[in-house]
XYZ file of C-alpha atoms in Angstrom:
250
model
C 35.924 -34.441 -59.509
C 37.954 -35.686 -56.521
C 36.608 -35.844 -52.993
C 38.058 -35.016 -49.605
C 37.139 -36.580 -46.259
C 37.044 -34.119 -43.377
C 36.542 -35.234 -39.774
C 34.702 -32.579 -37.805
C 35.481 -31.603 -34.225
C 32.571 -33.889 -33.251
C 34.458 -36.850 -34.809
C 31.957 -37.121 -37.648
C 33.355 -37.801 -41.097
C 31.958 -35.702 -43.951
C 32.799 -36.103 -47.615
C 33.105 -32.990 -49.774
C 33.780 -32.425 -53.442
C 37.084 -30.637 -54.019
C 36.606 -27.466 -56.057
C 37.835 -27.857 -59.620
C 40.641 -25.775 -61.083
C 38.185 -24.204 -63.531
C 35.899 -23.088 -60.706
C 38.810 -21.555 -58.820
C 40.091 -19.712 -61.876
C 36.573 -18.389 -62.535
C 36.331 -17.157 -58.930
C 39.764 -15.538 -59.285
C 38.674 -13.729 -62.478
C 35.473 -12.466 -60.825
C 37.510 -11.094 -57.917
C 39.972 -9.560 -60.374
C 37.125 -7.762 -62.171
C 35.966 -6.330 -58.831
C 39.499 -5.135 -58.042
C 39.875 -3.527 -61.480
C 36.487 -1.828 -61.089
C 37.653 -0.407 -57.743
C 40.824 1.013 -59.311
C 38.857 2.553 -62.210
C 36.350 4.181 -59.842
C 39.167 5.404 -57.590
C 41.063 6.899 -60.545
C 37.888 8.586 -61.820
C 37.109 10.115 -58.425
C 40.671 11.339 -57.847
C 40.836 12.807 -61.341
C 37.844 14.963 -60.545
C 39.632 16.658 -57.687
C 43.282 16.513 -58.755
C 45.371 16.924 -61.847
C 47.055 13.601 -61.219
C 49.896 14.028 -63.706
C 50.874 17.423 -62.286
C 50.406 16.232 -58.721
C 52.629 13.171 -59.114
C 55.279 15.143 -60.992
C 55.633 17.315 -57.916
C 56.492 14.325 -55.724
C 59.607 12.210 -55.360
C 59.584 8.499 -56.271
C 59.320 7.259 -52.670
C 56.283 9.474 -52.006
C 54.556 8.294 -55.174
C 55.095 4.639 -54.228
C 53.812 5.273 -50.695
C 50.675 7.042 -51.928
C 49.908 4.393 -54.558
C 50.410 1.629 -51.974
C 48.008 3.254 -49.512
C 45.205 4.009 -51.980
C 45.421 0.535 -53.545
C 45.637 -1.239 -50.169
C 42.092 -2.651 -50.507
C 43.208 -4.420 -53.688
C 46.256 -5.946 -52.007
C 44.328 -7.046 -48.899
C 41.163 -8.048 -50.793
C 41.511 -11.832 -50.470
C 42.754 -11.813 -46.863
C 39.990 -9.501 -45.643
C 37.127 -11.201 -47.456
C 38.163 -14.765 -46.600
C 38.487 -13.753 -42.933
C 35.111 -11.965 -42.832
C 33.187 -14.384 -45.059
C 34.475 -17.621 -43.489
C 36.659 -18.765 -46.350
C 34.966 -17.003 -49.232
C 35.518 -13.959 -51.401
C 32.740 -12.504 -53.587
C 34.134 -14.576 -56.452
C 34.204 -17.769 -54.395
C 30.683 -17.126 -53.150
C 29.373 -16.681 -56.687
C 31.105 -19.900 -57.723
C 29.862 -21.662 -54.562
C 33.280 -22.708 -53.299
C 34.900 -22.201 -49.888
C 38.228 -22.536 -48.075
C 38.099 -25.103 -45.242
C 40.580 -26.701 -42.866
C 41.371 -30.294 -43.713
C 41.447 -31.253 -40.018
C 37.792 -30.248 -39.609
C 38.335 -27.168 -37.464
C 37.265 -23.664 -38.473
C 40.016 -21.938 -40.450
C 41.557 -19.079 -38.457
C 42.849 -15.680 -39.477
C 46.349 -17.168 -39.314
C 45.394 -19.793 -41.902
C 43.997 -17.157 -44.260
C 47.130 -15.057 -43.680
C 49.399 -17.963 -44.686
C 47.337 -18.498 -47.848
C 47.543 -14.768 -48.614
C 51.332 -14.600 -48.121
C 51.853 -17.611 -50.382
C 49.904 -15.868 -53.151
C 53.199 -14.076 -53.861
C 54.687 -17.446 -54.852
C 51.580 -19.130 -56.224
C 50.135 -16.277 -58.274
C 51.680 -12.808 -58.164
C 55.271 -13.608 -59.146
C 54.451 -15.909 -62.067
C 50.885 -15.143 -63.258
C 49.510 -18.160 -61.390
C 51.645 -20.808 -63.100
C 53.059 -22.207 -59.839
C 49.607 -22.276 -58.239
C 48.046 -24.149 -61.171
C 50.881 -26.705 -61.297
C 50.569 -27.231 -57.550
C 46.807 -27.775 -57.837
C 47.315 -30.299 -60.648
C 49.885 -32.423 -58.813
C 48.540 -32.182 -55.235
C 46.017 -34.643 -53.857
C 43.312 -32.133 -52.953
C 43.867 -29.545 -55.691
C 45.845 -27.425 -53.228
C 48.150 -24.614 -54.192
C 51.249 -24.130 -52.043
C 49.371 -21.737 -49.744
C 46.754 -24.418 -49.104
C 49.369 -27.065 -48.336
C 51.236 -24.720 -45.958
C 48.052 -23.705 -44.100
C 46.409 -27.144 -44.066
C 43.421 -25.883 -46.049
C 41.622 -26.893 -49.222
C 38.926 -25.345 -51.386
C 35.698 -27.342 -51.548
C 32.623 -27.101 -53.739
C 29.317 -26.267 -52.071
C 27.316 -27.318 -55.128
C 25.238 -30.266 -53.975
C 22.827 -32.040 -56.255
C 20.324 -31.786 -53.429
C 20.178 -28.888 -51.015
C 20.393 -29.234 -47.253
C 16.666 -28.625 -46.869
C 15.945 -31.558 -49.181
C 18.238 -33.948 -47.319
C 16.674 -33.227 -43.924
C 13.016 -33.386 -44.963
C 11.014 -36.181 -43.323
C 7.538 -37.391 -44.194
C 5.323 -36.981 -41.135
C 2.011 -38.695 -40.659
C -1.012 -36.447 -40.242
C -1.443 -35.553 -36.592
C 2.221 -36.202 -35.773
C 3.112 -34.788 -32.369
C 6.713 -34.079 -31.475
C 8.558 -35.564 -28.537
C 11.616 -33.352 -28.127
C 10.940 -29.648 -28.726
C 14.575 -29.010 -27.727
C 15.601 -30.060 -31.265
C 15.107 -26.464 -32.413
C 18.567 -25.861 -30.916
C 19.963 -27.836 -33.874
C 20.691 -26.322 -37.276
C 19.863 -27.625 -40.751
C 23.501 -28.604 -41.167
C 23.512 -30.441 -37.812
C 20.492 -32.492 -38.851
C 21.942 -33.212 -42.296
C 25.142 -34.538 -40.702
C 23.149 -36.565 -38.153
C 20.920 -38.087 -40.833
C 23.740 -38.916 -43.268
C 26.000 -40.366 -40.568
C 23.177 -42.347 -38.966
C 22.156 -43.796 -42.334
C 25.721 -44.929 -43.027
C 26.085 -46.367 -39.525
C 22.869 -48.354 -39.849
C 24.039 -50.045 -43.056
C 26.758 -51.795 -41.022
C 25.005 -51.444 -37.681
C 27.953 -49.611 -36.190
C 26.730 -49.333 -32.604
C 29.692 -47.213 -31.516
C 28.877 -44.515 -34.076
C 25.156 -44.710 -33.310
C 25.857 -44.240 -29.598
C 28.175 -41.315 -30.343
C 25.494 -39.617 -32.450
C 22.860 -40.071 -29.752
C 25.198 -38.751 -27.055
C 26.142 -35.711 -29.147
C 22.479 -34.904 -29.799
C 21.631 -35.116 -26.086
C 24.578 -32.867 -25.275
C 23.696 -30.299 -27.953
C 19.996 -30.015 -27.090
C 20.743 -30.295 -23.345
C 18.648 -33.411 -22.837
C 19.203 -35.580 -19.770
C 19.613 -39.300 -20.645
C 16.873 -40.124 -18.128
C 14.425 -38.146 -20.278
C 14.943 -40.521 -23.203
C 12.708 -43.590 -23.024
C 13.707 -44.990 -26.418
C 16.528 -47.032 -27.861
C 19.327 -44.979 -29.407
C 18.126 -45.778 -32.939
C 14.548 -44.797 -32.105
C 15.772 -41.638 -30.394
C 17.806 -40.503 -33.419
C 14.941 -41.210 -35.828
C 12.561 -39.281 -33.571
C 14.950 -36.313 -33.363
C 15.155 -36.116 -37.165
C 11.363 -36.220 -37.492
C 10.887 -33.783 -34.619
C 13.196 -31.295 -36.307
C 11.011 -31.353 -39.412
C 7.918 -31.040 -37.233
C 9.020 -28.193 -34.971
C 10.626 -26.185 -37.770
C 7.757 -26.718 -40.191
C 10.035 -28.492 -42.680
C 8.028 -31.706 -43.168
C 7.248 -32.943 -46.684
């Protein structure tokens, strides 16, 4: 499975697995089942109150098209609405643990999801998905045309180890924390800090280490004068303190 490097707005590089074509097709099929179920339920409910055949026979073609368009609008807008509300996921994508993200590291906007949705006409609707599959096969990051146009890709969230496992730190008995402000961080923040710091220490990249320390101080609103440790010691203490103050130690 190919990987994609995304630089976050904090200038931290994170490597993700690109979602496979099989995963994306499976998510598409799950969403399709949900859409079909909606149409079946809608038809059943309407049939209870109306003689649909007689009702539609009494209307002209334009009226029938307008009515069908309105009542099936949730099906047409399904992907756009869910990806906008669920931050790049639909129910199918969530079940398959994949997500739409911006390649430049910023949060995808409604405009990005709209571009992806419009291009579904070319990628999927007009040709049963053939164009989309070909595009995913030949593009670098398994992108369909809508992904290329919007600068987005679909990544896999299936990690061999969960976030909670990657942030756990062994704490000695009687460990007392130094910076209670670390509770302002999130699990994902600490995972990024720990992974980036570990990589930086392998080459002793002082510029990256300093950037991490500065970003931590800024995030937890800690004045530099309050830190009486070297940058390496400070970062290690923050990681341990997070486990301590959130009760996440091994």
